[in-house]
Short mmCIF file of C-alpha atoms in Angstrom, two decimals:
data_model
loop_
_atom_site.label_atom_id
_atom_site.label_comp_id
_atom_site.label_asym_id
_atom_site.label_seq_id
_atom_site.Cartn_x
_atom_site.Cartn_y
_atom_site.Cartn_z
CA UNK A 256 39.02 -24.84 -27.81
CA UNK A 257 35.36 -24.58 -27.03
CA UNK A 258 33.23 -27.04 -28.63
CA UNK A 259 30.12 -24.76 -28.46
CA UNK A 260 31.79 -22.09 -30.38
CA UNK A 261 30.84 -23.28 -33.53
CA UNK A 262 27.29 -22.54 -32.76
CA UNK A 263 27.78 -19.06 -31.24
CA UNK A 264 28.27 -15.74 -33.09
CA UNK A 265 30.74 -15.39 -36.08
CA UNK A 266 33.11 -12.80 -37.11
CA UNK A 267 34.98 -14.74 -39.63
CA UNK A 268 37.25 -12.72 -42.13
CA UNK A 269 36.52 -12.92 -45.75
CA UNK A 270 40.12 -13.98 -46.03
CA UNK A 271 38.91 -17.53 -44.98
CA UNK A 272 36.38 -17.62 -48.06
CA UNK A 273 38.74 -19.86 -49.89
CA UNK A 274 37.50 -22.86 -47.54
CA UNK A 275 34.36 -21.63 -46.45
CA UNK A 276 32.70 -21.66 -49.99
CA UNK A 277 33.90 -25.01 -51.02
CA UNK A 278 32.54 -26.39 -47.53
CA UNK A 279 29.12 -24.58 -48.48
CA UNK A 280 28.86 -26.04 -51.95
CA UNK A 281 29.61 -29.47 -50.52
CA UNK A 282 26.95 -29.04 -47.85
CA UNK A 283 24.55 -27.77 -50.15
CA UNK A 284 25.00 -30.72 -52.79
CA UNK A 285 24.73 -33.10 -50.04
CA UNK A 286 21.72 -31.55 -48.51
CA UNK A 287 19.89 -31.12 -51.56
CA UNK A 288 20.23 -34.62 -53.01
CA UNK A 289 19.31 -36.13 -49.55
CA UNK A 290 16.44 -33.69 -48.89
CA UNK A 291 15.21 -33.93 -52.41
CA UNK A 292 15.30 -37.69 -52.72
CA UNK A 293 13.48 -37.88 -49.30
CA UNK A 294 10.74 -35.31 -50.14
CA UNK A 295 9.99 -36.74 -53.58
CA UNK A 296 9.66 -40.07 -52.21
CA UNK A 297 7.59 -38.90 -49.20
CA UNK A 298 5.30 -37.03 -51.80
CA UNK A 299 4.95 -39.99 -53.85
CA UNK A 300 3.49 -42.23 -51.07
CA UNK A 301 1.97 -39.79 -48.50
CA UNK A 302 -1.55 -40.08 -50.11
CA UNK A 303 -1.18 -43.77 -50.54
CA UNK A 304 -1.43 -46.85 -48.51
CA UNK A 305 1.37 -48.39 -50.56
CA UNK A 306 5.10 -47.77 -50.18
CA UNK A 307 7.69 -46.61 -52.53
CA UNK A 308 8.88 -50.04 -53.01
CA UNK A 309 5.68 -51.06 -54.54
CA UNK A 310 6.47 -49.19 -57.51
CA UNK A 311 9.02 -51.54 -58.70
CA UNK A 312 6.92 -54.62 -57.86
CA UNK A 313 3.78 -53.49 -59.72
CA UNK A 314 2.61 -55.17 -62.68
CA UNK A 315 -0.24 -52.78 -63.65
CA UNK A 316 2.16 -50.14 -64.85
CA UNK A 317 4.97 -52.13 -66.31
CA UNK A 318 7.59 -50.36 -68.21
CA UNK A 319 6.01 -46.81 -67.26
CA UNK A 320 6.64 -47.16 -63.91
CA UNK A 321 10.34 -48.01 -64.54
CA UNK A 322 10.33 -44.99 -67.06
CA UNK A 323 8.92 -42.82 -64.33
CA UNK A 324 11.33 -43.88 -61.64
CA UNK A 325 14.18 -43.14 -64.26
CA UNK A 326 12.80 -39.67 -64.49
CA UNK A 327 12.41 -39.23 -60.86
CA UNK A 328 16.23 -39.94 -60.39
CA UNK A 329 16.98 -37.40 -63.12
CA UNK A 330 14.80 -34.90 -61.62
CA UNK A 331 16.80 -35.25 -58.50
CA UNK A 332 19.96 -34.42 -60.31
CA UNK A 333 18.53 -31.58 -62.22
CA UNK A 334 17.46 -30.02 -58.94
CA UNK A 335 21.11 -30.25 -57.66
CA UNK A 336 22.34 -28.68 -60.80
CA UNK A 337 19.77 -25.83 -60.47
CA UNK A 338 20.48 -25.28 -56.66
CA UNK A 339 24.25 -24.93 -57.24
CA UNK A 340 23.91 -22.72 -60.11
CA UNK A 341 21.77 -20.53 -58.51
CA UNK A 342 24.17 -20.21 -55.53
CA UNK A 343 26.94 -19.56 -58.05
CA UNK A 344 25.05 -16.81 -59.69
CA UNK A 345 24.20 -15.18 -56.47
CA UNK A 346 28.04 -15.31 -55.20
CA UNK A 347 29.62 -14.40 -58.46
CA UNK A 348 28.02 -10.75 -58.13
CA UNK A 349 29.81 -8.66 -55.71
CA UNK A 350 26.48 -6.91 -54.85
CA UNK A 351 24.93 -10.02 -53.52
CA UNK A 352 27.91 -12.22 -52.49
CA UNK A 353 26.70 -14.07 -49.31
CA UNK A 354 29.30 -13.37 -46.45
CA UNK A 355 31.45 -16.27 -44.91
CA UNK A 356 29.90 -15.27 -41.55
CA UNK A 357 26.55 -15.86 -42.74
CA UNK A 358 27.42 -19.22 -44.76
CA UNK A 359 28.91 -20.67 -41.67
CA UNK A 360 26.06 -19.51 -39.57
CA UNK A 361 23.36 -21.26 -41.65
CA UNK A 362 25.63 -24.43 -41.65
CA UNK A 363 25.67 -24.32 -37.99
CA UNK A 364 22.20 -24.02 -37.71
CA UNK A 365 21.83 -27.22 -39.77
CA UNK A 366 24.03 -29.15 -37.59
CA UNK A 367 22.62 -27.96 -34.28
CA UNK A 368 18.74 -28.72 -35.59
CA UNK A 369 20.12 -32.14 -36.60
CA UNK A 370 21.79 -32.78 -33.26
CA UNK A 371 18.40 -31.32 -31.56
CA UNK A 372 16.48 -33.95 -33.47
CA UNK A 373 18.54 -36.72 -32.41
CA UNK A 374 18.70 -35.78 -28.96
CA UNK A 375 14.94 -35.28 -28.77
CA UNK A 376 14.18 -38.73 -30.69
CA UNK A 377 16.53 -40.44 -28.10
CA UNK A 378 14.78 -38.62 -24.92
CA UNK A 379 11.31 -39.49 -26.30
CA UNK A 380 12.32 -43.06 -26.70
CA UNK A 381 13.79 -43.34 -23.22
CA UNK A 382 10.59 -41.69 -21.74
CA UNK A 383 8.41 -44.11 -23.72
CA UNK A 384 10.54 -47.00 -22.24
CA UNK A 385 10.79 -45.86 -18.68
CA UNK A 386 7.35 -44.46 -18.11
CA UNK A 387 5.23 -46.50 -20.50
CA UNK A 388 7.10 -49.68 -21.00
CA UNK A 389 7.43 -49.34 -25.00
CA UNK A 390 10.48 -50.69 -26.30
CA UNK A 391 12.94 -47.59 -27.01
CA UNK A 392 14.21 -48.67 -30.41
CA UNK A 393 10.91 -49.20 -31.55
CA UNK A 394 9.72 -45.55 -30.67
CA UNK A 395 12.95 -44.10 -32.19
CA UNK A 396 12.42 -46.19 -35.41
CA UNK A 397 8.85 -44.91 -35.59
CA UNK A 398 10.00 -41.29 -35.14
CA UNK A 399 12.81 -41.62 -37.67
CA UNK A 400 10.62 -43.36 -40.38
CA UNK A 401 7.91 -40.45 -40.07
CA UNK A 402 4.78 -40.95 -41.65
CA UNK A 403 5.70 -44.08 -43.47
CA UNK A 404 5.02 -45.80 -40.24
CA UNK A 405 1.42 -45.06 -40.13
CA UNK A 406 0.82 -47.23 -43.29
CA UNK A 407 0.90 -50.29 -41.00
CA UNK A 408 -2.47 -49.44 -39.38
CA UNK A 409 -4.34 -48.88 -42.80
CA UNK A 410 -5.75 -52.41 -42.56
CA UNK A 411 -7.92 -51.53 -39.76
CA UNK A 412 -9.70 -48.61 -41.82
CA UNK A 413 -12.70 -49.90 -43.91
CA UNK A 414 -13.05 -49.20 -47.65
CA UNK A 415 -16.42 -47.66 -48.26
CA UNK A 416 -16.33 -47.18 -52.03
CA UNK A 417 -13.80 -48.22 -54.78
CA UNK A 418 -13.09 -45.33 -56.83
CA UNK A 419 -10.86 -45.54 -59.96
CA UNK A 420 -7.20 -44.41 -59.09
CA UNK A 421 -7.17 -41.23 -61.10
CA UNK A 422 -10.39 -39.99 -59.60
CA UNK A 423 -9.08 -41.07 -55.88
CA UNK A 424 -5.84 -39.32 -56.55
CA UNK A 425 -7.66 -35.94 -57.50
CA UNK A 426 -9.59 -36.04 -54.30
CA UNK A 427 -6.73 -37.02 -52.18
CA UNK A 428 -4.80 -34.47 -53.55
CA UNK A 429 -7.34 -31.68 -52.74
CA UNK A 430 -7.44 -32.89 -49.11
CA UNK A 431 -3.50 -33.05 -48.96
CA UNK A 432 -3.25 -29.38 -50.43
CA UNK A 433 -5.77 -28.18 -47.95
CA UNK A 434 -3.79 -29.58 -45.06
CA UNK A 435 -0.65 -28.05 -46.25
CA UNK A 436 -2.47 -24.74 -46.82
CA UNK A 437 -3.76 -25.14 -43.21
CA UNK A 438 -0.45 -25.85 -41.59
CA UNK A 439 1.28 -22.96 -43.50
CA UNK A 440 -1.43 -20.66 -42.50
CA UNK A 441 -1.24 -21.75 -38.95
CA UNK A 442 2.39 -20.90 -39.12
CA UNK A 443 1.56 -17.36 -39.83
CA UNK A 444 -1.22 -16.81 -37.31
CA UNK A 445 -0.27 -19.00 -34.20
CA UNK A 446 2.51 -17.13 -32.36
CA UNK A 447 3.46 -20.52 -30.70
CA UNK A 448 3.86 -22.30 -34.22
CA UNK A 449 5.39 -19.14 -35.69
CA UNK A 450 7.97 -18.48 -32.94
CA UNK A 451 8.90 -22.27 -32.28
CA UNK A 452 8.88 -23.66 -35.94
CA UNK A 453 8.21 -21.42 -38.87
CA UNK A 454 10.07 -17.97 -38.04
CA UNK A 455 13.46 -19.25 -38.70
CA UNK A 456 12.64 -19.87 -42.36
CA UNK A 457 11.72 -16.22 -43.28
CA UNK A 458 15.20 -14.74 -41.56
CA UNK A 459 17.30 -14.54 -44.54
CA UNK A 460 17.58 -11.57 -46.59
CA UNK A 461 18.83 -13.71 -49.88
CA UNK A 462 16.80 -16.47 -51.10
CA UNK A 463 19.24 -19.41 -51.95
CA UNK A 464 19.09 -22.95 -50.81
CA UNK A 465 22.38 -22.31 -49.34
CA UNK A 466 20.98 -19.20 -47.19
CA UNK A 467 17.58 -20.45 -46.46
CA UNK A 468 16.52 -22.75 -43.32
CA UNK A 469 13.98 -25.37 -43.72
CA UNK A 470 10.39 -24.55 -43.11
CA UNK A 471 8.95 -25.74 -39.90
CA UNK A 472 12.60 -26.91 -38.90
CA UNK A 473 11.34 -27.79 -35.21
CA UNK A 474 10.80 -31.02 -33.56
CA UNK A 475 8.51 -32.62 -32.34
CA UNK A 476 6.11 -30.10 -33.94
CA UNK A 477 6.61 -30.60 -37.43
CA UNK A 478 6.80 -34.44 -36.98
CA UNK A 479 3.57 -34.29 -35.12
CA UNK A 480 1.96 -32.53 -38.10
CA UNK A 481 3.47 -35.13 -40.63
CA UNK A 482 1.96 -38.06 -38.51
CA UNK A 483 -1.49 -36.33 -38.31
CA UNK A 484 -1.43 -35.48 -42.20
CA UNK A 485 -0.32 -38.85 -42.93
CA UNK A 486 -3.18 -40.47 -40.84
CA UNK A 487 -5.70 -38.32 -42.41
CA UNK A 488 -4.37 -39.17 -45.91
CA UNK A 489 -4.01 -42.70 -45.38
CA UNK A 490 -7.69 -42.83 -44.16
CA UNK A 491 -9.21 -40.85 -46.80
CA UNK A 492 -7.07 -43.09 -49.43
CA UNK A 493 -8.18 -46.36 -47.78
CA UNK A 494 -12.09 -45.21 -47.43
CA UNK A 495 -12.60 -44.07 -51.29
CA UNK A 496 -10.47 -46.59 -53.33
CA UNK A 497 -8.78 -49.96 -53.10
CA UNK A 498 -6.90 -49.07 -56.52
CA UNK A 499 -3.43 -48.13 -56.74
CA UNK A 500 -2.77 -44.27 -56.78
CA UNK A 501 1.03 -44.62 -56.54
CA UNK A 502 1.84 -43.64 -60.15
CA UNK A 503 -0.26 -40.69 -60.16
CA UNK A 504 1.49 -39.28 -57.04
CA UNK A 505 4.86 -40.20 -58.33
CA UNK A 506 4.11 -38.30 -61.95
CA UNK A 507 2.69 -35.39 -59.67
CA UNK A 508 5.77 -35.19 -57.43
CA UNK A 509 8.16 -35.09 -60.66
CA UNK A 510 6.20 -32.42 -62.17
CA UNK A 511 5.56 -30.41 -59.08
CA UNK A 512 9.39 -30.55 -57.78
CA UNK A 513 10.54 -29.30 -61.38
CA UNK A 514 8.70 -25.95 -60.41
CA UNK A 515 9.22 -26.03 -56.63
CA UNK A 516 12.78 -26.08 -56.91
CA UNK A 517 12.38 -22.30 -57.74
CA UNK A 518 10.85 -21.47 -54.24
CA UNK A 519 14.08 -20.34 -52.79
CA UNK A 520 16.26 -19.47 -55.92
CA UNK A 521 15.76 -15.61 -55.83
CA UNK A 522 18.26 -15.08 -58.93
CA UNK A 523 15.51 -17.18 -60.96
CA UNK A 524 12.71 -14.59 -59.92
CA UNK A 525 12.66 -12.26 -62.80
CA UNK A 526 13.48 -14.82 -65.46
CA UNK A 527 10.58 -17.10 -64.42
CA UNK A 528 8.05 -14.07 -63.87
CA UNK A 529 9.07 -12.83 -67.48
CA UNK A 530 8.26 -16.35 -68.74
CA UNK A 531 4.82 -16.68 -70.05
CA UNK A 532 4.82 -20.88 -69.72
CA UNK A 533 6.70 -20.96 -66.29
CA UNK A 534 4.86 -18.41 -64.98
CA UNK A 535 1.58 -20.10 -65.88
CA UNK A 536 2.34 -23.20 -64.15
CA UNK A 537 4.06 -21.53 -61.19
CA UNK A 538 0.80 -19.70 -60.83
CA UNK A 539 -1.31 -22.79 -60.47
CA UNK A 540 0.64 -24.30 -57.81
CA UNK A 541 1.92 -21.05 -56.09
CA UNK A 542 5.46 -21.82 -56.46
CA UNK A 543 8.59 -20.19 -57.88
CA UNK A 544 8.44 -16.50 -57.87
CA UNK A 545 4.89 -16.64 -56.22
CA UNK A 546 6.44 -18.46 -53.26
CA UNK A 547 9.19 -15.84 -53.37
CA UNK A 548 6.78 -13.12 -52.90
CA UNK A 549 5.83 -14.65 -49.84
CA UNK A 550 9.19 -14.31 -48.47
CA UNK A 551 8.99 -10.45 -48.99
CA UNK A 552 9.66 -8.22 -46.02
CA UNK A 553 6.78 -5.95 -46.90
CA UNK A 554 3.75 -6.43 -44.23
CA UNK A 555 1.22 -6.65 -47.10
CA UNK A 556 2.98 -9.94 -48.22
CA UNK A 557 2.96 -11.47 -44.85
CA UNK A 558 -0.24 -13.59 -45.29
CA UNK A 559 -0.14 -14.09 -48.94
CA UNK A 560 0.65 -17.28 -51.42
CA UNK A 561 0.46 -19.83 -48.56
CA UNK A 562 -0.33 -22.72 -50.61
CA UNK A 563 2.08 -25.65 -50.31
CA UNK A 564 1.16 -27.61 -53.67
CA UNK A 565 -1.92 -25.83 -54.90
CA UNK A 566 -3.45 -22.18 -55.61
CA UNK A 567 -6.82 -23.61 -54.95
CA UNK A 568 -7.16 -22.73 -51.28
CA UNK A 569 -5.41 -19.30 -51.71
CA UNK A 570 -8.11 -18.47 -54.20
CA UNK A 571 -10.79 -19.79 -51.82
CA UNK A 572 -9.40 -18.18 -48.73
CA UNK A 573 -8.56 -14.82 -50.33
CA UNK A 574 -4.60 -15.10 -49.81
CA UNK A 575 -3.53 -15.51 -53.08
CA UNK A 576 -1.37 -12.28 -54.38
CA UNK A 577 -0.25 -11.62 -58.01
CA UNK A 578 3.21 -10.58 -58.57
CA UNK A 579 3.81 -6.91 -58.59
CA UNK A 580 4.48 -5.26 -62.01
CA UNK A 581 8.00 -3.63 -61.19
CA UNK A 582 10.84 -5.49 -62.76
CA UNK A 583 12.70 -6.06 -59.49
CA UNK A 584 13.16 -8.52 -56.98
CA UNK A 585 11.10 -8.10 -53.95
CA UNK A 586 12.77 -7.39 -50.50
CA UNK A 587 13.37 -10.62 -48.56
CA UNK A 588 13.31 -11.45 -45.03
CA UNK A 589 11.15 -10.90 -41.77
CA UNK A 590 8.84 -7.76 -42.09
CA UNK A 591 10.63 -4.43 -41.99
CA UNK A 592 13.87 -6.92 -42.14
CA UNK A 593 14.72 -6.48 -38.36
CA UNK A 594 18.27 -6.72 -36.95
CA UNK A 595 19.05 -10.18 -35.82
CA UNK A 596 21.58 -11.79 -33.56
CA UNK A 597 24.11 -13.84 -35.67
CA UNK A 598 24.18 -17.17 -33.36
CA UNK A 599 22.80 -20.73 -34.46
CA UNK A 600 21.99 -21.36 -30.72
CA UNK A 601 19.92 -17.98 -30.44
CA UNK A 602 18.05 -18.83 -33.75
CA UNK A 603 17.24 -22.40 -32.87
CA UNK A 604 16.24 -21.69 -29.27
CA UNK A 605 14.91 -18.17 -29.41
CA UNK A 606 11.33 -18.78 -29.83
CA UNK A 607 11.37 -21.54 -26.83
CA UNK A 608 13.30 -18.87 -24.76
CA UNK A 609 10.91 -16.25 -25.49
CA UNK A 610 7.92 -18.55 -24.91
CA UNK A 611 9.50 -19.55 -21.48
CA UNK A 612 10.45 -16.04 -20.45
CA UNK A 613 6.93 -14.80 -21.19
CA UNK A 614 5.00 -17.78 -19.11
CA UNK A 615 7.65 -16.92 -16.29
CA UNK A 616 7.05 -13.37 -15.99
CA UNK A 617 3.26 -13.05 -16.78
CA UNK A 618 1.47 -14.85 -14.00
CA UNK A 619 -2.18 -14.33 -15.23
CA UNK A 620 -3.65 -17.67 -16.35
CA UNK A 621 -5.47 -15.62 -19.05
CA UNK A 622 -2.17 -14.00 -20.56
CA UNK A 623 -0.42 -17.22 -20.56
CA UNK A 624 -3.28 -18.87 -22.36
CA UNK A 625 -3.05 -16.20 -24.90
CA UNK A 626 0.97 -16.56 -24.89
CA UNK A 627 0.45 -20.27 -25.95
CA UNK A 628 -2.48 -20.05 -28.10
CA UNK A 629 -2.99 -16.48 -29.20
CA UNK A 630 -2.56 -14.64 -32.66
CA UNK A 631 0.84 -13.96 -33.89
CA UNK A 632 0.66 -10.37 -33.21
CA UNK A 633 -0.24 -10.75 -29.52
CA UNK A 634 2.57 -9.06 -27.18
CA UNK A 635 1.85 -9.86 -23.53
CA UNK A 636 2.65 -7.40 -20.91
CA UNK A 637 6.14 -8.54 -20.31
CA UNK A 638 7.92 -9.98 -23.23
CA UNK A 639 11.56 -10.70 -24.76
CA UNK A 640 12.51 -11.01 -28.50
CA UNK A 641 15.76 -13.11 -28.25
CA UNK A 642 16.01 -13.42 -31.74
CA UNK A 643 15.08 -9.71 -33.15
CA UNK A 644 16.14 -7.38 -30.26
CA UNK A 645 19.31 -8.87 -28.95
CA UNK A 646 21.90 -7.37 -31.03
CA UNK A 647 20.53 -3.82 -30.86
CA UNK A 648 19.84 -3.94 -27.18
CA UNK A 649 23.44 -5.13 -26.61
CA UNK A 650 24.67 -2.59 -29.11
CA UNK A 651 26.61 -5.23 -31.11
CA UNK A 652 26.06 -3.81 -34.65
CA UNK A 653 28.85 -6.16 -35.98
CA UNK A 654 26.45 -9.34 -35.26
CA UNK A 655 23.63 -7.95 -37.38
CA UNK A 656 22.74 -10.62 -39.97
CA UNK A 657 23.93 -9.39 -43.18
CA UNK A 658 24.04 -12.24 -45.70
CA UNK A 659 25.55 -9.86 -48.28
CA UNK A 660 29.52 -9.37 -47.89
CA UNK A 661 29.93 -5.38 -47.74
CA UNK A 662 32.61 -4.58 -49.78
CA UNK A 663 34.80 -1.46 -49.05
CA UNK A 664 34.39 1.72 -51.36
#
């Protein structure tokens, strides 16, 4: 058996659904638990020079820190339950039931992405060792630990003022939310970042945690952003305070993730939209149905609701969009829902292949600069869209991405 077949196109019979769906549930459960725990931990410490372990050692907050950590653990389990319930609600309806082909395709994309991360980490570690004399293990450990590693450099940053912890938290949060808005904006403006990192997140036409690829699922682009963001936030934190902000970020992470868990749960779009309380808080942080609207396939929604954890910058830069009045879910996917070739290899590498193809076939220096640094709408004289055009160009309609299983009759 060809070991790479798992990453190629799928034409699996729905008769195999009896083992595909349990596999999907298991993958979703494990992925949700690991990613949520990691993300909430990272959000807690990202704007501070402290580490997550410091929460258990601090005397300042005492029992409150213990209570917050308990709620933190409960939040992870609640998110897991919501994610599985959303996936169940979608699949129990014959009109929205996700096909076995699509479920295995998503799983293959996750596996291939993880393998690419491991491969690139080892390659960069080897290059650092062979070319610059760095210890390869140290380099790979630095990459794997993400922005936590940069906290070791905070001692070199001076402290200019010593603001109270809560005031410092507000200022750091504003800087952080601007950085998150900026990288999301870049993902929809820069053709390089869109093709290499962000486009895959918008492919699916049904939003569930079991059918949506992670945002910026690319290495090393997203890793570089995390490092730069961490350096900026640690620098700001050290400059303005020597007081602990950890407990404030923990409480914010718990509160925000209780709303953010609905960002990719389309079955909750209308219930939350019609709930005055939930809608009010989701509007403040551009999450839940407001983020689902950002995934709309309509052209007018391409550049709306870009905030990562705040609506402030969407309002400031004119990209905030209120929910439409109609009582139905928005259509989801890439603009106009184009035909896409159902292959994880094609999806993971299509952006890189397109950039390489364009650079090879367009010899003009100015054109090459626009290929790398131009606007998302720029099209060079010679181009080939390996993601969108492939199925239509080859005339293989059966390979069109169609998450919903089409029942006969």
